[in-house]
Amino acid sequence: PGIVDSFATWIEGLIGTEAFNQLFPDEVDLSFLLGGLLDLTLSTISVIASLVVIVIIEIFLLIERRHLLNGVLEFMDTEDRPATRYILTTGIDSLGKYLRGLFISMAFIGIATTVGMWLIGIPYAIPMGIIAFFTAAIPYIGGLFALVPILIIAGVEVGPGAVLLMIGWQIIIQQIEGSIITPTVQGKAINVSPLVVMLGVTAGITLGGLVGGIIAIPIAALIGVGLRGVVIPMRRRAEAREQARRAAYLAARKAEAEASVPDPA
């Protein structure tokens, strides 16, 4: 309760007493609404902090890829080094392409959100655009973390018309991002089907929360690299060896049968 009261006081000072009373009339359960808004704010901050840490780690992996590769190969047996080298090299390359594609997608959403708020006349366009930029890293649901506070600001500062315009603008943004940018830029980078991405994100959010949703796609890409580079070729080689063994067995049986046939002479 104390945290919610402090949060309510901060919001009232931010938007003014009159706007605060219009947004939260007496009959509204203030603790419930502000508690949910506080949870949303803390979740957004957590997402941004987690994303920054993950990006720093991934950038470090890209910079130190050569030392990382050589260090790992030193602990591998000679016969396992080619497959390990392929997985690490291809995986890190895919990770770099994914990060570049993700940054393009995040930048588009952040800039488009800022421009839309500015055109509609909604204040705090730049700060909310920055939040939209960071939350766009979460596939499918990331846009909601920025959209909810934007709609609240639009309703309080401008009016219902601005809320409807912003909802329509966000639908356009999501359609462009989901139909053009993500398939073109990120899809080609990680070479993973949309169904696998959706299942991976769902599993990631279920197991690891929002952070799990952020790292789900890179993990799915690495698993795909391992399957394409190691598991599938190993299976094909095993099938080829089995076919060769069976062919040799049949040839031997045929030779034995021919040898057992008596000579007519």
Short mmCIF file of C-alpha atoms in Angstrom, two decimals:
data_model
loop_
_atom_site.label_atom_id
_atom_site.label_comp_id
_atom_site.label_asym_id
_atom_site.label_seq_id
_atom_site.Cartn_x
_atom_site.Cartn_y
_atom_site.Cartn_z
CA PRO A 1 0.00 0.00 0.00
CA GLY A 2 2.78 2.43 0.84
CA ILE A 3 4.44 1.90 -2.52
CA VAL A 4 1.10 2.32 -4.33
CA ASP A 5 0.39 5.56 -2.42
CA SER A 6 3.83 6.91 -3.30
CA PHE A 7 3.27 5.93 -6.91
CA ALA A 8 -0.13 7.68 -6.90
CA THR A 9 1.45 10.83 -5.48
CA TRP A 10 4.13 10.75 -8.17
CA ILE A 11 1.53 10.36 -10.96
CA GLU A 12 -0.60 13.17 -9.50
CA GLY A 13 2.42 15.47 -9.47
CA LEU A 14 3.27 14.45 -13.02
CA ILE A 15 -0.13 15.01 -14.68
CA GLY A 16 -1.78 17.40 -12.23
CA THR A 17 -4.56 16.99 -9.66
CA GLU A 18 -7.42 17.70 -12.08
CA ALA A 19 -6.24 15.19 -14.66
CA PHE A 20 -5.53 12.68 -11.90
CA ASN A 21 -9.08 12.96 -10.55
CA GLN A 22 -10.51 12.54 -14.06
CA LEU A 23 -8.40 9.47 -14.68
CA PHE A 24 -9.03 7.93 -11.25
CA PRO A 25 -12.46 8.99 -9.93
CA ASP A 26 -13.52 8.09 -6.39
CA GLU A 27 -15.56 5.07 -7.45
CA VAL A 28 -12.53 3.46 -9.09
CA ASP A 29 -10.44 1.01 -7.08
CA LEU A 30 -7.32 3.15 -7.03
CA SER A 31 -5.13 0.56 -5.35
CA PHE A 32 -6.02 -2.08 -7.94
CA LEU A 33 -5.46 0.16 -10.96
CA LEU A 34 -2.28 1.78 -9.71
CA GLY A 35 -1.01 -1.57 -8.50
CA GLY A 36 -1.41 -2.96 -12.01
CA LEU A 37 0.17 0.15 -13.52
CA LEU A 38 3.06 -0.12 -11.07
CA ASP A 39 3.56 -3.78 -11.97
CA LEU A 40 3.57 -2.84 -15.65
CA THR A 41 6.14 -0.10 -15.02
CA LEU A 42 8.41 -2.39 -13.01
CA SER A 43 8.08 -5.13 -15.65
CA THR A 44 9.05 -2.65 -18.37
CA ILE A 45 12.09 -1.52 -16.39
CA SER A 46 13.04 -5.16 -15.81
CA VAL A 47 12.72 -5.91 -19.52
CA ILE A 48 14.89 -2.94 -20.46
CA ALA A 49 17.56 -3.86 -17.90
CA SER A 50 17.57 -7.51 -18.97
CA LEU A 51 17.75 -6.55 -22.62
CA VAL A 52 20.74 -4.28 -22.02
CA VAL A 53 22.59 -7.07 -20.17
CA ILE A 54 21.77 -9.64 -22.88
CA VAL A 55 22.88 -7.31 -25.68
CA ILE A 56 26.15 -6.56 -23.87
CA ILE A 57 26.85 -10.29 -23.46
CA GLU A 58 26.01 -11.03 -27.09
CA ILE A 59 28.18 -8.15 -28.33
CA PHE A 60 31.03 -9.49 -26.19
CA LEU A 61 30.58 -12.92 -27.78
CA LEU A 62 30.74 -11.38 -31.25
CA ILE A 63 33.88 -9.39 -30.44
CA GLU A 64 35.68 -12.27 -28.72
CA ARG A 65 34.49 -14.97 -31.11
CA ARG A 66 37.99 -15.99 -32.23
CA HIS A 67 39.35 -16.37 -28.69
CA LEU A 68 36.17 -18.14 -27.61
CA LEU A 69 36.35 -20.56 -30.54
CA ASN A 70 40.02 -21.39 -29.98
CA GLY A 71 39.48 -21.83 -26.26
CA VAL A 72 36.60 -24.26 -26.72
CA LEU A 73 38.39 -26.27 -29.42
CA GLU A 74 41.35 -26.87 -27.11
CA PHE A 75 39.12 -28.98 -24.87
CA MET A 76 37.59 -31.00 -27.74
CA ASP A 77 38.81 -34.24 -29.24
CA THR A 78 40.32 -33.98 -32.70
CA GLU A 79 37.44 -35.79 -34.41
CA ASP A 80 34.87 -33.50 -32.73
CA ARG A 81 36.55 -30.23 -33.65
CA PRO A 82 35.11 -29.76 -37.18
CA ALA A 83 31.51 -30.09 -35.98
CA THR A 84 32.19 -27.88 -32.96
CA ARG A 85 33.85 -25.26 -35.12
CA TYR A 86 30.87 -25.27 -37.50
CA ILE A 87 28.32 -24.91 -34.70
CA LEU A 88 30.16 -22.07 -32.96
CA THR A 89 31.09 -20.18 -36.13
CA THR A 90 27.68 -20.48 -37.77
CA GLY A 91 25.87 -19.87 -34.48
CA ILE A 92 27.79 -16.67 -33.71
CA ASP A 93 27.28 -15.45 -37.30
CA SER A 94 23.54 -16.11 -37.02
CA LEU A 95 23.51 -14.33 -33.67
CA GLY A 96 25.16 -11.27 -35.19
CA LYS A 97 22.69 -11.19 -38.10
CA TYR A 98 19.80 -11.63 -35.68
CA LEU A 99 20.99 -8.73 -33.52
CA ARG A 100 21.29 -6.46 -36.55
CA GLY A 101 17.82 -7.45 -37.71
CA LEU A 102 16.41 -7.01 -34.22
CA PHE A 103 17.94 -3.55 -33.93
CA ILE A 104 16.38 -2.53 -37.26
CA SER A 105 12.99 -3.77 -36.09
CA MET A 106 13.31 -2.04 -32.70
CA ALA A 107 14.44 1.20 -34.33
CA PHE A 108 11.50 1.15 -36.73
CA ILE A 109 8.99 0.65 -33.91
CA GLY A 110 10.60 3.30 -31.70
CA ILE A 111 10.78 5.93 -34.45
CA ALA A 112 7.30 5.13 -35.80
CA THR A 113 5.81 5.35 -32.30
CA THR A 114 7.48 8.71 -31.68
CA VAL A 115 6.36 10.11 -35.04
CA GLY A 116 2.80 8.85 -34.53
CA MET A 117 2.50 10.42 -31.08
CA TRP A 118 3.92 13.69 -32.40
CA LEU A 119 1.50 13.80 -35.34
CA ILE A 120 -1.50 13.00 -33.15
CA GLY A 121 -0.40 15.55 -30.56
CA ILE A 122 0.27 13.20 -27.65
CA PRO A 123 2.95 14.50 -25.26
CA TYR A 124 6.05 12.59 -24.09
CA ALA A 125 6.57 11.24 -27.60
CA ILE A 126 10.34 10.82 -27.33
CA PRO A 127 10.40 9.06 -23.91
CA MET A 128 7.61 6.70 -24.94
CA GLY A 129 9.35 6.06 -28.26
CA ILE A 130 12.46 5.03 -26.35
CA ILE A 131 10.39 2.65 -24.21
CA ALA A 132 8.75 1.24 -27.34
CA PHE A 133 12.22 0.74 -28.83
CA PHE A 134 13.38 -1.42 -25.91
CA THR A 135 10.17 -3.37 -25.36
CA ALA A 136 10.05 -4.27 -29.07
CA ALA A 137 12.77 -6.83 -28.30
CA ILE A 138 10.09 -9.11 -26.84
CA PRO A 139 8.41 -10.94 -29.71
CA TYR A 140 4.62 -10.64 -30.13
CA ILE A 141 3.78 -9.08 -26.73
CA GLY A 142 6.50 -6.46 -26.36
CA GLY A 143 4.41 -3.76 -27.97
CA LEU A 144 1.79 -3.97 -25.22
CA PHE A 145 4.26 -2.75 -22.59
CA ALA A 146 4.64 0.55 -24.41
CA LEU A 147 1.11 0.80 -25.81
CA VAL A 148 -0.69 0.73 -22.45
CA PRO A 149 1.02 3.81 -20.94
CA ILE A 150 0.82 5.60 -24.31
CA LEU A 151 -2.96 5.12 -24.40
CA ILE A 152 -3.25 6.32 -20.79
CA ILE A 153 -1.29 9.47 -21.65
CA ALA A 154 -3.37 9.99 -24.80
CA GLY A 155 -6.63 9.65 -22.87
CA VAL A 156 -5.58 11.99 -20.07
CA GLU A 157 -3.73 14.66 -22.05
CA VAL A 158 -5.65 14.71 -25.36
CA GLY A 159 -8.88 12.71 -25.36
CA PRO A 160 -10.65 9.58 -26.64
CA GLY A 161 -10.03 10.49 -30.27
CA ALA A 162 -6.28 10.40 -29.70
CA VAL A 163 -6.63 6.97 -28.10
CA LEU A 164 -8.41 5.59 -31.16
CA LEU A 165 -5.93 7.18 -33.54
CA MET A 166 -3.00 5.76 -31.59
CA ILE A 167 -4.54 2.28 -31.57
CA GLY A 168 -4.95 2.47 -35.35
CA TRP A 169 -1.39 3.74 -35.75
CA GLN A 170 -0.03 0.89 -33.63
CA ILE A 171 -1.94 -1.65 -35.72
CA ILE A 172 -0.28 -0.24 -38.85
CA ILE A 173 3.15 -0.36 -37.17
CA GLN A 174 2.69 -3.95 -36.06
CA GLN A 175 1.49 -5.02 -39.50
CA ILE A 176 4.51 -3.49 -41.22
CA GLU A 177 6.91 -4.89 -38.64
CA GLY A 178 5.35 -8.34 -38.56
CA SER A 179 4.71 -8.74 -42.28
CA ILE A 180 7.74 -7.05 -43.84
CA ILE A 181 10.61 -6.28 -41.46
CA THR A 182 10.69 -9.40 -39.29
CA PRO A 183 10.31 -11.99 -42.10
CA THR A 184 12.71 -10.13 -44.41
CA VAL A 185 15.43 -9.13 -41.98
CA GLN A 186 15.25 -11.48 -39.00
CA GLY A 187 13.74 -14.54 -40.69
CA LYS A 188 16.55 -14.82 -43.22
CA ALA A 189 19.15 -14.23 -40.51
CA ILE A 190 18.15 -17.09 -38.21
CA ASN A 191 16.62 -19.43 -40.85
CA VAL A 192 13.89 -20.60 -38.47
CA SER A 193 10.23 -21.08 -39.43
CA PRO A 194 7.61 -18.77 -37.86
CA LEU A 195 5.96 -21.76 -36.15
CA VAL A 196 9.22 -22.67 -34.41
CA VAL A 197 9.68 -19.04 -33.39
CA MET A 198 6.18 -18.89 -31.91
CA LEU A 199 6.62 -22.16 -30.01
CA GLY A 200 10.05 -21.09 -28.81
CA VAL A 201 8.82 -17.73 -27.56
CA THR A 202 5.87 -19.37 -25.79
CA ALA A 203 8.16 -21.88 -24.10
CA GLY A 204 10.67 -19.16 -23.23
CA ILE A 205 8.07 -16.93 -21.59
CA THR A 206 6.58 -19.92 -19.74
CA LEU A 207 9.93 -21.08 -18.38
CA GLY A 208 11.88 -17.84 -18.05
CA GLY A 209 9.36 -15.01 -18.05
CA LEU A 210 10.02 -11.96 -20.19
CA VAL A 211 13.76 -12.61 -20.28
CA GLY A 212 13.04 -16.10 -21.58
CA GLY A 213 10.93 -14.59 -24.35
CA ILE A 214 13.80 -12.30 -25.37
CA ILE A 215 16.41 -15.06 -25.63
CA ALA A 216 14.05 -17.70 -27.07
CA ILE A 217 14.67 -16.84 -30.73
CA PRO A 218 18.51 -16.84 -30.50
CA ILE A 219 18.38 -20.18 -28.66
CA ALA A 220 16.05 -21.60 -31.32
CA ALA A 221 18.48 -20.39 -33.99
CA LEU A 222 21.43 -22.07 -32.25
CA ILE A 223 19.47 -25.31 -31.93
CA GLY A 224 18.67 -25.11 -35.63
CA VAL A 225 22.36 -24.63 -36.43
CA GLY A 226 23.23 -27.70 -34.39
CA LEU A 227 20.57 -29.79 -36.09
CA ARG A 228 21.51 -28.70 -39.60
CA GLY A 229 25.25 -28.85 -39.06
CA VAL A 230 25.70 -31.93 -36.88
CA VAL A 231 22.65 -34.06 -36.13
CA ILE A 232 21.20 -34.27 -39.64
CA PRO A 233 24.58 -34.91 -41.35
CA MET A 234 25.40 -37.57 -38.74
CA ARG A 235 22.09 -39.28 -39.43
CA ARG A 236 22.67 -39.16 -43.18
CA ARG A 237 26.16 -40.62 -42.77
CA ALA A 238 24.76 -43.38 -40.56
CA GLU A 239 22.09 -44.15 -43.17
CA ALA A 240 24.75 -44.21 -45.91
CA ARG A 241 26.90 -46.61 -43.88
CA GLU A 242 23.89 -48.84 -43.27
CA GLN A 243 23.03 -48.88 -46.97
CA ALA A 244 26.64 -49.71 -47.85
CA ARG A 245 26.69 -52.51 -45.29
CA ARG A 246 23.47 -53.99 -46.64
CA ALA A 247 24.71 -53.69 -50.22
CA ALA A 248 27.93 -55.48 -49.28
CA TYR A 249 25.95 -58.17 -47.48
CA LEU A 250 23.67 -58.73 -50.50
CA ALA A 251 26.67 -58.81 -52.83
CA ALA A 252 28.35 -61.41 -50.63
CA ARG A 253 25.21 -63.54 -50.55
CA LYS A 254 24.92 -63.31 -54.32
CA ALA A 255 28.55 -64.34 -54.73
CA GLU A 256 28.02 -67.31 -52.41
CA ALA A 257 24.93 -68.35 -54.36
CA GLU A 258 26.77 -68.16 -57.65
CA ALA A 259 29.69 -70.15 -56.22
CA SER A 260 27.38 -72.91 -54.99
CA VAL A 261 25.89 -73.50 -58.45
CA PRO A 262 27.61 -76.61 -60.00
CA ASP A 263 29.58 -76.12 -63.20
CA PRO A 264 27.63 -77.63 -66.17
CA ALA A 265 30.87 -78.88 -67.69
#
